[in-house]
mmCIF file of C-alpha atoms in Angstrom:
data_model
loop_
_atom_site.group_PDB
_atom_site.id
_atom_site.type_symbol
_atom_site.label_atom_id
_atom_site.label_comp_id
_atom_site.label_asym_id
_atom_site.label_seq_id
_atom_site.Cartn_x
_atom_site.Cartn_y
_atom_site.Cartn_z
ATOM 1 C CA MET Q 1 15.091 -11.283 27.887
ATOM 2 C CA ASN Q 2 11.436 -11.389 26.527
ATOM 3 C CA ILE Q 3 10.747 -14.621 24.783
ATOM 4 C CA GLU Q 4 7.741 -14.555 22.291
ATOM 5 C CA PHE Q 5 6.739 -17.654 20.344
ATOM 6 C CA SER Q 6 5.055 -18.143 16.989
ATOM 7 C CA ILE Q 7 3.344 -21.580 17.163
ATOM 8 C CA VAL Q 8 2.991 -23.082 13.829
ATOM 9 C CA ILE Q 9 0.584 -25.967 13.400
ATOM 10 C CA PRO Q 10 0.332 -27.780 10.018
ATOM 11 C CA THR Q 11 -2.944 -29.636 9.726
ATOM 12 C CA TRP Q 12 -5.259 -31.793 7.609
ATOM 13 C CA ASN Q 13 -8.715 -33.147 8.344
ATOM 14 C CA ARG Q 14 -7.976 -33.584 12.110
ATOM 15 C CA LYS Q 15 -10.258 -30.824 13.674
ATOM 16 C CA GLU Q 16 -10.856 -32.695 16.931
ATOM 17 C CA ARG Q 17 -7.377 -33.202 17.604
ATOM 18 C CA LEU Q 18 -6.415 -29.758 16.330
ATOM 19 C CA ILE Q 19 -8.913 -28.126 18.665
ATOM 20 C CA ASP Q 20 -7.667 -30.127 21.686
ATOM 21 C CA LEU Q 21 -4.182 -28.922 20.852
ATOM 22 C CA VAL Q 22 -5.289 -25.288 20.783
ATOM 23 C CA LYS Q 23 -7.018 -25.527 23.851
ATOM 24 C CA LYS Q 24 -4.159 -27.100 25.644
ATOM 25 C CA ILE Q 25 -1.852 -24.420 24.327
ATOM 26 C CA ILE Q 26 -4.009 -21.678 25.616
ATOM 27 C CA LYS Q 27 -4.601 -23.682 28.895
ATOM 28 C CA ILE Q 28 -0.820 -23.954 29.849
ATOM 29 C CA ASN Q 29 0.422 -20.457 28.317
ATOM 30 C CA THR Q 30 -2.153 -17.761 29.607
ATOM 31 C CA ASN Q 31 0.108 -14.920 28.741
ATOM 32 C CA PHE Q 32 -1.421 -14.048 25.526
ATOM 33 C CA ASP Q 33 0.789 -11.269 24.497
ATOM 34 C CA LYS Q 34 3.799 -13.742 24.334
ATOM 35 C CA TYR Q 35 2.600 -15.820 21.455
ATOM 36 C CA GLU Q 36 0.766 -16.341 18.268
ATOM 37 C CA ILE Q 37 -0.906 -19.656 16.924
ATOM 38 C CA ILE Q 38 -0.483 -19.969 13.248
ATOM 39 C CA ILE Q 39 -2.594 -22.862 11.814
ATOM 40 C CA CYS Q 40 -1.708 -24.030 8.277
ATOM 41 C CA ASP Q 41 -4.321 -26.140 6.633
ATOM 42 C CA SER Q 42 -4.938 -26.835 2.876
ATOM 43 C CA ASN Q 43 -8.655 -26.798 2.725
ATOM 44 C CA SER Q 44 -9.597 -29.653 4.987
ATOM 45 C CA THR Q 45 -12.852 -31.248 4.038
ATOM 46 C CA ASP Q 46 -13.803 -32.058 7.706
ATOM 47 C CA GLY Q 47 -14.862 -28.486 8.617
ATOM 48 C CA THR Q 48 -11.519 -27.515 10.207
ATOM 49 C CA GLU Q 49 -11.637 -23.912 9.107
ATOM 50 C CA ASN Q 50 -15.239 -23.361 10.293
ATOM 51 C CA LEU Q 51 -14.437 -24.782 13.726
ATOM 52 C CA ILE Q 52 -11.362 -22.954 14.145
ATOM 53 C CA ASN Q 53 -13.148 -19.439 12.951
ATOM 54 C CA SER Q 54 -15.909 -20.097 15.556
ATOM 55 C CA PHE Q 55 -13.274 -20.774 18.121
ATOM 56 C CA ILE Q 56 -11.413 -17.544 17.246
ATOM 57 C CA LYS Q 57 -14.686 -15.569 17.502
ATOM 58 C CA GLN Q 58 -15.231 -16.886 20.921
ATOM 59 C CA ASN Q 59 -11.668 -16.199 21.894
ATOM 60 C CA PHE Q 60 -11.029 -12.829 20.364
ATOM 61 C CA ASP Q 61 -8.266 -11.868 22.673
ATOM 62 C CA ILE Q 62 -5.961 -14.788 21.568
ATOM 63 C CA ASN Q 63 -3.893 -14.357 18.484
ATOM 64 C CA ILE Q 64 -4.856 -17.257 16.329
ATOM 65 C CA LYS Q 65 -4.852 -17.307 12.549
ATOM 66 C CA ILE Q 66 -5.667 -20.041 10.095
ATOM 67 C CA HIS Q 67 -4.437 -20.232 6.538
ATOM 68 C CA ASN Q 68 -4.745 -22.591 3.523
ATOM 69 C CA THR Q 69 -1.788 -23.473 1.386
ATOM 70 C CA LYS Q 70 -2.242 -24.447 -2.221
ATOM 71 C CA PHE Q 71 -1.172 -28.085 -1.729
ATOM 72 C CA ASN Q 72 -1.590 -30.583 1.211
ATOM 73 C CA ASN Q 73 2.185 -30.732 1.671
ATOM 74 C CA VAL Q 74 3.391 -30.634 5.289
ATOM 75 C CA SER Q 75 6.736 -28.882 4.111
ATOM 76 C CA GLN Q 76 4.834 -26.052 2.380
ATOM 77 C CA LYS Q 77 2.719 -25.638 5.394
ATOM 78 C CA ARG Q 78 5.613 -25.389 7.772
ATOM 79 C CA ASN Q 79 7.272 -22.874 5.539
ATOM 80 C CA PHE Q 80 4.391 -20.771 5.199
ATOM 81 C CA GLY Q 81 3.741 -20.563 8.733
ATOM 82 C CA ILE Q 82 7.508 -19.776 9.509
ATOM 83 C CA LYS Q 83 7.407 -16.955 6.848
ATOM 84 C CA LYS Q 84 4.152 -15.610 8.356
ATOM 85 C CA SER Q 85 5.454 -15.544 11.911
ATOM 86 C CA LYS Q 86 5.959 -12.337 13.472
ATOM 87 C CA PHE Q 87 8.227 -13.525 16.323
ATOM 88 C CA ASN Q 88 11.830 -14.827 16.131
ATOM 89 C CA PHE Q 89 11.181 -17.897 18.280
ATOM 90 C CA ILE Q 90 9.295 -20.499 16.338
ATOM 91 C CA ILE Q 91 7.726 -23.598 17.793
ATOM 92 C CA LEU Q 92 6.616 -26.407 15.368
ATOM 93 C CA ILE Q 93 3.974 -28.781 16.674
ATOM 94 C CA ASP Q 94 1.920 -31.312 14.915
ATOM 95 C CA ASP Q 95 -1.864 -31.424 15.171
ATOM 96 C CA ASP Q 96 -1.717 -34.991 16.552
ATOM 97 C CA CYS Q 97 0.408 -33.639 19.574
ATOM 98 C CA LEU Q 98 -0.402 -32.408 23.078
ATOM 99 C CA PRO Q 99 2.236 -30.488 24.933
ATOM 100 C CA ASP Q 100 2.887 -31.327 28.634
ATOM 101 C CA ASP Q 101 2.287 -28.706 31.272
ATOM 102 C CA SER Q 102 5.984 -27.649 31.380
ATOM 103 C CA PHE Q 103 6.147 -27.275 27.721
ATOM 104 C CA PHE Q 104 6.437 -23.548 27.285
ATOM 105 C CA TYR Q 105 8.092 -22.934 30.282
ATOM 106 C CA LYS Q 106 11.183 -25.161 29.494
ATOM 107 C CA TYR Q 107 11.286 -23.983 25.772
ATOM 108 C CA GLU Q 108 11.340 -20.404 27.085
ATOM 109 C CA GLU Q 109 14.306 -21.015 29.716
ATOM 110 C CA LEU Q 110 16.220 -22.948 26.791
ATOM 111 C CA CYS Q 111 15.660 -20.002 24.368
ATOM 112 C CA LYS Q 112 17.040 -17.529 27.152
ATOM 113 C CA LYS Q 113 20.020 -19.600 28.120
ATOM 114 C CA TYR Q 114 21.298 -20.492 24.498
ATOM 115 C CA TYR Q 115 20.147 -17.174 22.674
ATOM 116 C CA GLY Q 116 22.203 -16.593 19.510
ATOM 117 C CA LYS Q 117 23.665 -20.283 19.436
ATOM 118 C CA LYS Q 118 23.202 -22.157 16.354
ATOM 119 C CA LEU Q 119 20.814 -24.711 17.901
ATOM 120 C CA ILE Q 120 17.705 -26.432 16.960
ATOM 121 C CA PHE Q 121 15.776 -27.826 20.011
ATOM 122 C CA SER Q 122 14.272 -31.217 19.281
ATOM 123 C CA GLY Q 123 11.738 -32.285 21.918
ATOM 124 C CA MET Q 124 10.430 -35.610 22.816
ATOM 125 C CA TYR Q 125 7.512 -37.751 21.579
ATOM 126 C CA LEU Q 126 5.611 -39.540 24.528
ATOM 127 C CA THR Q 127 3.283 -42.322 23.949
ATOM 128 C CA ASP Q 128 0.082 -42.971 25.853
ATOM 129 C CA LYS Q 129 0.865 -45.774 28.265
ATOM 130 C CA ASP Q 130 -2.453 -47.571 27.660
ATOM 131 C CA LYS Q 131 -1.825 -47.774 23.736
ATOM 132 C CA ILE Q 132 1.766 -49.230 24.552
ATOM 133 C CA GLN Q 133 0.003 -52.038 26.572
ATOM 134 C CA LYS Q 134 -2.630 -52.786 24.029
ATOM 135 C CA SER Q 135 -0.859 -52.408 20.783
ATOM 136 C CA ASN Q 136 2.220 -53.754 19.217
ATOM 137 C CA TYR Q 137 2.396 -50.859 16.771
ATOM 138 C CA TYR Q 138 2.569 -48.248 19.469
ATOM 139 C CA ARG Q 139 4.920 -50.326 21.518
ATOM 140 C CA TYR Q 140 7.189 -50.399 18.652
ATOM 141 C CA ARG Q 141 6.863 -46.846 17.941
ATOM 142 C CA ASP Q 142 7.693 -46.052 21.422
ATOM 143 C CA THR Q 143 10.992 -47.993 21.283
ATOM 144 C CA ARG Q 144 11.911 -45.557 18.428
ATOM 145 C CA ASN Q 145 11.269 -42.380 20.561
ATOM 146 C CA TYR Q 146 14.531 -41.231 22.234
ATOM 147 C CA LYS Q 147 14.513 -40.615 25.805
ATOM 148 C CA ILE Q 148 16.410 -38.009 27.942
ATOM 149 C CA ILE Q 149 18.933 -39.010 30.522
ATOM 150 C CA LYS Q 150 19.916 -35.546 31.754
ATOM 151 C CA ASN Q 151 18.591 -34.565 35.128
ATOM 152 C CA ASN Q 152 18.536 -30.719 34.210
ATOM 153 C CA TYR Q 153 15.946 -29.824 31.614
ATOM 154 C CA LEU Q 154 18.419 -26.859 30.634
ATOM 155 C CA ASP Q 155 21.111 -29.585 29.409
ATOM 156 C CA TYR Q 156 21.027 -31.101 26.036
ATOM 157 C CA GLU Q 157 22.465 -33.936 24.016
ATOM 158 C CA PHE Q 158 23.536 -33.767 20.458
ATOM 159 C CA ILE Q 159 21.657 -36.146 18.060
ATOM 160 C CA ASP Q 160 22.215 -37.052 14.299
ATOM 161 C CA PHE Q 161 20.087 -35.307 11.821
ATOM 162 C CA TRP Q 162 17.812 -38.342 10.974
ATOM 163 C CA ASN Q 163 16.574 -38.487 14.630
ATOM 164 C CA ILE Q 164 15.027 -34.924 14.569
ATOM 165 C CA VAL Q 165 11.449 -34.641 15.709
ATOM 166 C CA THR Q 166 9.795 -32.161 13.557
ATOM 167 C CA GLY Q 167 6.507 -32.415 15.495
ATOM 168 C CA ASN Q 168 7.918 -30.904 18.546
ATOM 169 C CA LEU Q 169 10.710 -28.322 17.638
ATOM 170 C CA CYS Q 170 11.977 -24.837 18.823
ATOM 171 C CA PHE Q 171 14.449 -22.614 17.128
ATOM 172 C CA GLU Q 172 15.148 -19.012 16.184
ATOM 173 C CA LYS Q 173 13.629 -17.990 12.831
ATOM 174 C CA LYS Q 174 16.719 -15.923 11.851
ATOM 175 C CA ILE Q 175 19.004 -19.036 11.906
ATOM 176 C CA LEU Q 176 16.804 -20.716 9.086
ATOM 177 C CA LEU Q 177 16.476 -17.578 7.126
ATOM 178 C CA GLU Q 178 20.086 -16.450 7.311
ATOM 179 C CA ASN Q 179 21.100 -20.041 6.137
ATOM 180 C CA ASN Q 180 18.410 -20.482 3.675
ATOM 181 C CA ILE Q 181 17.281 -23.802 5.035
ATOM 182 C CA LEU Q 182 13.361 -24.094 4.928
ATOM 183 C CA PHE Q 183 11.622 -27.458 4.278
ATOM 184 C CA ASN Q 184 12.007 -28.891 0.800
ATOM 185 C CA GLU Q 185 8.474 -28.755 -0.665
ATOM 186 C CA GLU Q 186 9.407 -30.950 -3.532
ATOM 187 C CA ILE Q 187 9.806 -34.057 -1.109
ATOM 188 C CA THR Q 188 6.867 -36.220 -0.499
ATOM 189 C CA GLY Q 189 6.380 -39.523 1.453
ATOM 190 C CA TYR Q 190 6.189 -40.210 5.042
ATOM 191 C CA GLY Q 191 8.827 -38.433 7.237
ATOM 192 C CA PHE Q 192 11.397 -38.014 4.383
ATOM 193 C CA GLU Q 193 11.064 -34.164 4.362
ATOM 194 C CA ASP Q 194 12.264 -34.337 8.086
ATOM 195 C CA VAL Q 195 15.412 -36.099 7.289
ATOM 196 C CA ASP Q 196 16.187 -33.932 4.376
ATOM 197 C CA TRP Q 197 15.927 -30.796 6.401
ATOM 198 C CA GLY Q 198 17.820 -32.229 9.204
ATOM 199 C CA TYR Q 199 20.768 -33.159 6.919
ATOM 200 C CA ARG Q 200 20.780 -29.573 5.344
ATOM 201 C CA ILE Q 201 20.699 -28.276 8.928
ATOM 202 C CA ALA Q 202 23.753 -30.342 9.733
ATOM 203 C CA LYS Q 203 25.560 -29.172 6.620
ATOM 204 C CA GLN Q 204 25.460 -25.551 7.830
ATOM 205 C CA ASN Q 205 27.153 -26.644 11.248
ATOM 206 C CA ILE Q 206 23.853 -26.016 13.099
ATOM 207 C CA LYS Q 207 23.424 -28.465 15.877
ATOM 208 C CA ILE Q 208 20.582 -30.396 16.473
ATOM 209 C CA VAL Q 209 19.929 -31.154 20.173
ATOM 210 C CA LYS Q 210 17.372 -33.424 22.010
ATOM 211 C CA VAL Q 211 15.910 -31.592 24.985
ATOM 212 C CA ASP Q 212 13.487 -32.583 27.855
ATOM 213 C CA VAL Q 213 10.455 -31.125 26.379
ATOM 214 C CA GLY Q 214 7.604 -33.558 25.892
ATOM 215 C CA VAL Q 215 4.474 -33.866 23.715
ATOM 216 C CA LEU Q 216 1.895 -36.710 23.896
ATOM 217 C CA HIS Q 217 1.911 -38.014 20.363
ATOM 218 C CA ASN Q 218 -1.476 -39.182 19.360
ATOM 219 C CA GLU Q 219 -0.494 -40.485 15.924
ATOM 220 C CA THR Q 220 -3.520 -41.964 14.227
ATOM 221 C CA SER Q 221 -2.438 -43.868 11.170
ATOM 222 C CA SER Q 222 -1.334 -47.135 12.877
ATOM 223 C CA ASN Q 223 0.539 -48.086 9.727
ATOM 224 C CA ILE Q 224 3.818 -49.849 10.811
ATOM 225 C CA LYS Q 225 4.663 -50.487 6.913
ATOM 226 C CA ASN Q 226 5.140 -46.675 6.211
ATOM 227 C CA TYR Q 227 6.814 -45.996 9.692
ATOM 228 C CA LYS Q 228 9.398 -48.850 9.146
ATOM 229 C CA LEU Q 229 9.750 -47.727 5.600
ATOM 230 C CA LYS Q 230 11.074 -44.396 6.980
ATOM 231 C CA TRP Q 231 13.529 -46.086 9.244
ATOM 232 C CA TYR Q 232 14.795 -48.221 6.576
ATOM 233 C CA TYR Q 233 15.713 -45.373 4.271
ATOM 234 C CA GLN Q 234 17.371 -43.583 7.149
#
């Protein structure tokens, strides 16, 4: 079975981290015919669009597109990318994440094994070890990241909807469209759109499962107040 990925990246004023992510994707997935990269911005003010367009000109053999949504709304950006995608298999990855070297291989094998199943694959956030040692904030965040206890990466464990990791997801587009469960663009606030989306997924009897596919999460806000507020409401 041929697995082709549409990789959707919502972004806003993080051009350095974004270009690092794009370069890492290209480095670990060299079969350019098997994926497209859809960057969803909202007119960033830091030169993101110019940087990406310059990169596209230098790497014309790679299918990269950048679009601007009307509002700086992560739900709108994800929905836009999903609707624009040409492949059935979608990967959502945030602009402050870097996939590990086995990222695409593992997702490809999971998609092959569980094709047609009503599953949303939720990967892991990993935290830089130096940050954990030096920062109470990152140390606390790392305790909230779930870990995988399975020995085989093709296994999975069920998780509750509020634990979904939308910055590292893989799923079949047709599952979302057939059940009309895109992200709610009316919801604002740190992380609340994730929980709402996970809840509506669970209501449709679609299972959210955690899998052994990791991204290094280079989160930049260092705002423990907002982060704990999200967990409080969950």
